[in-house]
């Protein structure tokens, strides 16, 4: 069975629609969402509706938490605060009621799913290197933990001796001898210098993990954000994937 893992949509409807078309074309049976459907982008309600409709497991990210009024935006940087203030104004009661059904983490087959870190999901830690990843393997029992949050695709591998290595790969055949912590990248705001939407398809029979990169109409998204008067920095970064 093919399963898609998508994360960090951030209100980018054009990116999400392109990813959903790619998922359909690839014959994926289930889609799981790892959090941050809103924040930064200009279509929070449309994105919440699509995720609620298409995804089986749906997780909360820090921006979703803030949009629901569950977390102060004091710790957000300036542009994140500006876009979150905008999002809180625009988000409908219906979208908030959809988000209320999203979870902090989930288990599916031999996979653990969480937005930021399995250790403390609500603390929103960033796992950016092998040193950060090391302790995390003690906090899930499954073979693979899929995460989002940093918007940077990354694979951390733990061998039987407990050594952690980080690999940059677009595809991987998982070994039953090893365990994995895998960042699926971001649909709506990639930050790895590739502006295309990013997500993962896992084949549960072959244990193959494939990153997918999907073009979308960045110019349309940018024009809509400009009209919504969202910060220029957020508009410009989409073109370069930073
Ligand atoms: Zn995010």
Coordinates of C-alpha atoms and ligand atoms in Angstrom, one line a residue:
X1 CA 0.0 0.0 0.0
X2 CA 1.2 3.5 -0.8
X3 CA 0.8 6.1 1.9
X4 CA 1.6 9.8 1.6
X5 CA 2.9 11.9 4.5
X6 CA 2.4 15.7 4.0
X7 CA 3.3 18.5 6.4
X8 CA 3.6 22.3 6.7
X9 CA 1.0 23.4 4.2
X10 CA 0.8 26.9 5.8
X11 CA -2.3 28.1 3.9
X12 CA -0.7 27.6 0.5
X13 CA -3.7 26.3 -1.5
X14 CA -2.0 26.1 -4.9
X15 CA 0.8 23.9 -3.4
X16 CA -1.6 21.7 -1.6
X17 CA -3.8 21.2 -4.7
X18 CA -0.8 20.3 -6.8
X19 CA 0.4 17.8 -4.2
X20 CA -3.1 16.2 -4.0
X21 CA -3.1 15.8 -7.8
X22 CA 0.3 14.1 -7.6
X23 CA -0.9 11.8 -4.8
X24 CA -3.9 10.8 -6.9
X25 CA -1.7 10.2 -9.9
X26 CA 0.7 8.0 -7.9
X27 CA -2.1 5.7 -6.7
X28 CA -1.7 6.5 -3.0
X29 CA -4.3 4.9 -0.7
X30 CA -3.9 7.0 2.5
X31 CA -2.7 10.5 3.3
X32 CA -1.5 11.5 6.8
X33 CA -0.9 15.1 7.7
X34 CA 1.8 16.1 10.2
X35 CA 0.7 19.6 11.1
X36 CA 0.8 23.4 10.3
X37 CA -2.1 23.6 7.9
X38 CA -2.3 27.4 8.5
X39 CA 0.0 30.4 9.1
X40 CA 2.1 32.4 6.6
X41 CA -0.2 31.7 3.6
X42 CA -3.5 33.3 2.5
X43 CA -5.9 30.3 2.2
X44 CA -6.2 28.9 5.7
X45 CA -9.8 27.9 5.5
X46 CA -9.6 26.2 2.1
X47 CA -6.5 24.2 3.2
X48 CA -8.1 23.1 6.5
X49 CA -11.1 21.8 4.6
X50 CA -9.0 19.9 2.1
X51 CA -6.9 18.3 4.8
X52 CA -10.0 17.4 6.8
X53 CA -11.5 15.8 3.7
X54 CA -8.5 13.9 2.4
X55 CA -6.3 13.0 5.3
X56 CA -6.8 10.1 7.7
X57 CA -4.5 11.1 10.6
X58 CA -4.3 14.8 11.1
X59 CA -1.8 16.4 13.5
X60 CA -1.5 19.9 15.0
X61 CA 1.5 22.1 14.4
X62 CA 2.5 25.2 16.4
X63 CA 0.8 27.5 13.9
X64 CA -2.5 25.6 14.1
X65 CA -2.3 25.8 17.9
X66 CA -1.8 29.6 17.7
X67 CA -4.7 30.0 15.2
X68 CA -7.0 28.2 17.6
X69 CA -6.0 30.6 20.3
X70 CA -4.3 27.9 22.4
X71 CA -0.8 29.4 22.3
X72 CA 0.5 33.0 22.5
X73 CA 2.3 34.3 19.5
X74 CA 4.9 36.1 21.6
X75 CA 7.6 33.6 20.7
X76 CA 6.9 33.8 17.0
X77 CA 9.3 36.0 14.9
X78 CA 8.0 39.2 13.5
X79 CA 6.7 38.0 10.1
X80 CA 5.2 34.9 11.7
X81 CA 3.4 37.1 14.2
X82 CA 2.1 39.4 11.4
X83 CA 0.8 36.4 9.4
X84 CA -0.7 34.8 12.5
X85 CA -2.6 38.0 13.4
X86 CA -3.9 38.0 9.8
X87 CA -4.8 34.3 10.0
X88 CA -6.7 34.6 13.4
X89 CA -8.8 37.4 11.7
X90 CA -9.6 35.2 8.7
X91 CA -10.0 31.8 10.2
X92 CA -13.7 30.7 10.5
X93 CA -15.3 29.0 13.4
X94 CA -15.8 26.0 11.1
X95 CA -12.1 25.7 10.4
X96 CA -11.3 25.9 14.2
X97 CA -13.9 23.2 14.8
X98 CA -12.1 21.0 12.2
X99 CA -8.7 21.8 13.9
X100 CA -10.2 20.8 17.3
X101 CA -10.3 17.2 15.9
X102 CA -6.6 17.2 15.0
X103 CA -4.2 15.3 17.3
X104 CA -0.7 15.9 18.8
X105 CA 0.7 12.6 17.5
X106 CA -0.5 9.3 16.0
X107 CA 0.6 5.7 15.3
X108 CA 0.0 4.0 12.0
X109 CA 1.4 0.5 11.2
X110 CA 5.1 0.6 12.3
X111 CA 5.2 4.4 12.0
X112 CA 5.0 7.1 14.6
X113 CA 3.8 10.5 13.5
X114 CA 4.4 13.9 15.2
X115 CA 4.8 17.5 14.0
X116 CA 8.0 18.5 15.8
X117 CA 9.6 16.0 18.2
X118 CA 8.5 12.7 19.6
X119 CA 10.1 13.6 22.9
X120 CA 7.9 16.6 23.7
X121 CA 5.4 17.2 21.0
X122 CA 4.0 20.4 22.5
X123 CA 7.4 22.0 23.0
X124 CA 8.0 22.3 19.2
X125 CA 11.7 21.4 19.3
X126 CA 13.6 21.5 16.0
X127 CA 15.5 18.4 15.0
X128 CA 18.1 19.7 12.6
X129 CA 21.1 17.5 13.0
X130 CA 22.2 14.1 14.2
X131 CA 22.9 15.4 17.7
X132 CA 19.3 16.6 18.0
X133 CA 18.0 13.3 16.6
X134 CA 20.0 11.0 18.9
X135 CA 17.8 11.3 22.0
X136 CA 14.6 11.2 20.0
X137 CA 14.9 7.5 19.1
X138 CA 14.2 6.7 22.8
X139 CA 10.8 8.4 22.6
X140 CA 9.1 6.2 19.9
X141 CA 9.1 2.4 19.6
X142 CA 8.2 2.1 15.9
X143 CA 10.7 1.6 13.1
X144 CA 10.1 5.0 11.6
X145 CA 9.0 8.3 13.0
X146 CA 7.8 10.9 10.4
X147 CA 8.1 14.6 11.4
X148 CA 7.7 18.1 9.9
X149 CA 8.3 21.5 11.5
X150 CA 11.7 22.6 10.1
X151 CA 10.5 22.5 6.4
X152 CA 13.8 20.8 5.6
X153 CA 13.7 17.2 4.3
X154 CA 16.1 15.1 6.3
X155 CA 16.7 11.4 7.1
X156 CA 18.3 10.3 10.4
X157 CA 19.2 6.6 10.6
X158 CA 20.0 4.7 13.8
X159 CA 21.9 1.4 13.4
X160 CA 21.8 -1.5 15.8
X161 CA 24.8 -0.1 17.8
X162 CA 22.9 3.1 18.3
X163 CA 25.0 5.2 15.9
X164 CA 23.1 8.0 14.2
X165 CA 23.8 9.2 10.7
X166 CA 22.1 11.9 8.6
X167 CA 21.6 11.3 4.9
X168 CA 20.5 13.5 2.1
X169 CA 18.6 11.2 -0.2
X170 CA 15.5 11.4 -2.4
X171 CA 14.7 7.7 -2.0
X172 CA 15.5 5.1 0.5
X173 CA 14.8 1.4 1.1
X174 CA 14.4 1.0 4.8
X175 CA 16.2 -1.9 6.5
X176 CA 14.5 -4.0 9.2
X177 CA 17.9 -3.7 11.1
X178 CA 17.7 0.0 11.4
X179 CA 15.3 2.7 12.7
X180 CA 14.6 6.1 11.1
X181 CA 13.6 9.6 11.9
X182 CA 12.4 11.3 8.7
X183 CA 11.4 14.9 8.1
X184 CA 9.0 14.9 5.2
X185 CA 9.7 18.5 4.1
X186 CA 7.1 21.2 3.5
X187 CA 4.2 21.4 1.0
X188 CA 3.6 25.1 1.3
X189 CA 6.8 26.8 2.3
X190 CA 9.9 24.6 1.5
X191 CA 13.2 26.0 2.9
X192 CA 15.8 23.7 1.3
X193 CA 16.5 26.0 -1.7
X194 CA 14.0 24.1 -3.8
X195 CA 10.8 26.0 -4.2
X196 CA 8.8 22.9 -5.3
X197 CA 6.3 21.5 -2.9
X198 CA 7.8 18.5 -0.9
X199 CA 6.2 15.4 0.6
X200 CA 6.8 11.7 1.0
X201 CA 5.3 8.5 -0.4
X202 CA 6.0 5.3 1.6
X203 CA 5.4 1.9 0.2
X204 CA 4.4 -0.3 3.1
X205 CA 5.1 -3.5 1.2
X206 CA 8.6 -2.7 -0.2
X207 CA 9.6 -0.4 2.7
X208 CA 10.6 2.1 0.0
X209 CA 10.4 5.8 1.0
X210 CA 10.4 8.4 -1.8
X211 CA 10.5 12.2 -1.6
X212 CA 8.3 13.8 -4.2
X213 CA 8.9 17.4 -5.5
X214 CA 5.9 19.0 -7.2
X215 CA 5.8 22.2 -9.2
X216 CA 2.9 24.6 -8.5
X217 CA 1.8 28.0 -9.6
X218 CA 4.0 30.1 -7.2
X219 CA 3.2 33.3 -9.0
X220 CA -0.5 33.0 -8.4
X221 CA 0.1 32.3 -4.7
X222 CA 2.4 35.3 -4.5
X223 CA -0.1 37.6 -6.1
X224 CA -2.9 36.5 -3.7
X225 CA -0.5 37.0 -0.7
X226 CA 0.4 40.5 -2.0
X227 CA -3.3 41.4 -2.3
X228 CA -3.9 40.1 1.2
X229 CA -1.0 42.4 2.4
X230 CA 1.0 39.6 3.9
X231 CA 4.7 40.4 4.7
X232 CA 6.9 40.7 1.5
X233 CA 9.5 38.4 3.1
X234 CA 6.9 35.5 3.2
X235 CA 5.9 36.2 -0.4
X236 CA 9.5 36.4 -1.8
X237 CA 10.8 33.3 0.0
X238 CA 8.4 31.0 -1.9
X239 CA 10.1 31.7 -5.2
X240 CA 13.5 30.5 -3.9
X241 CA 12.5 27.9 -1.4
X242 CA 14.2 29.5 1.6
Ligands
LIG1 ZN1 5.7 24.9 9.7

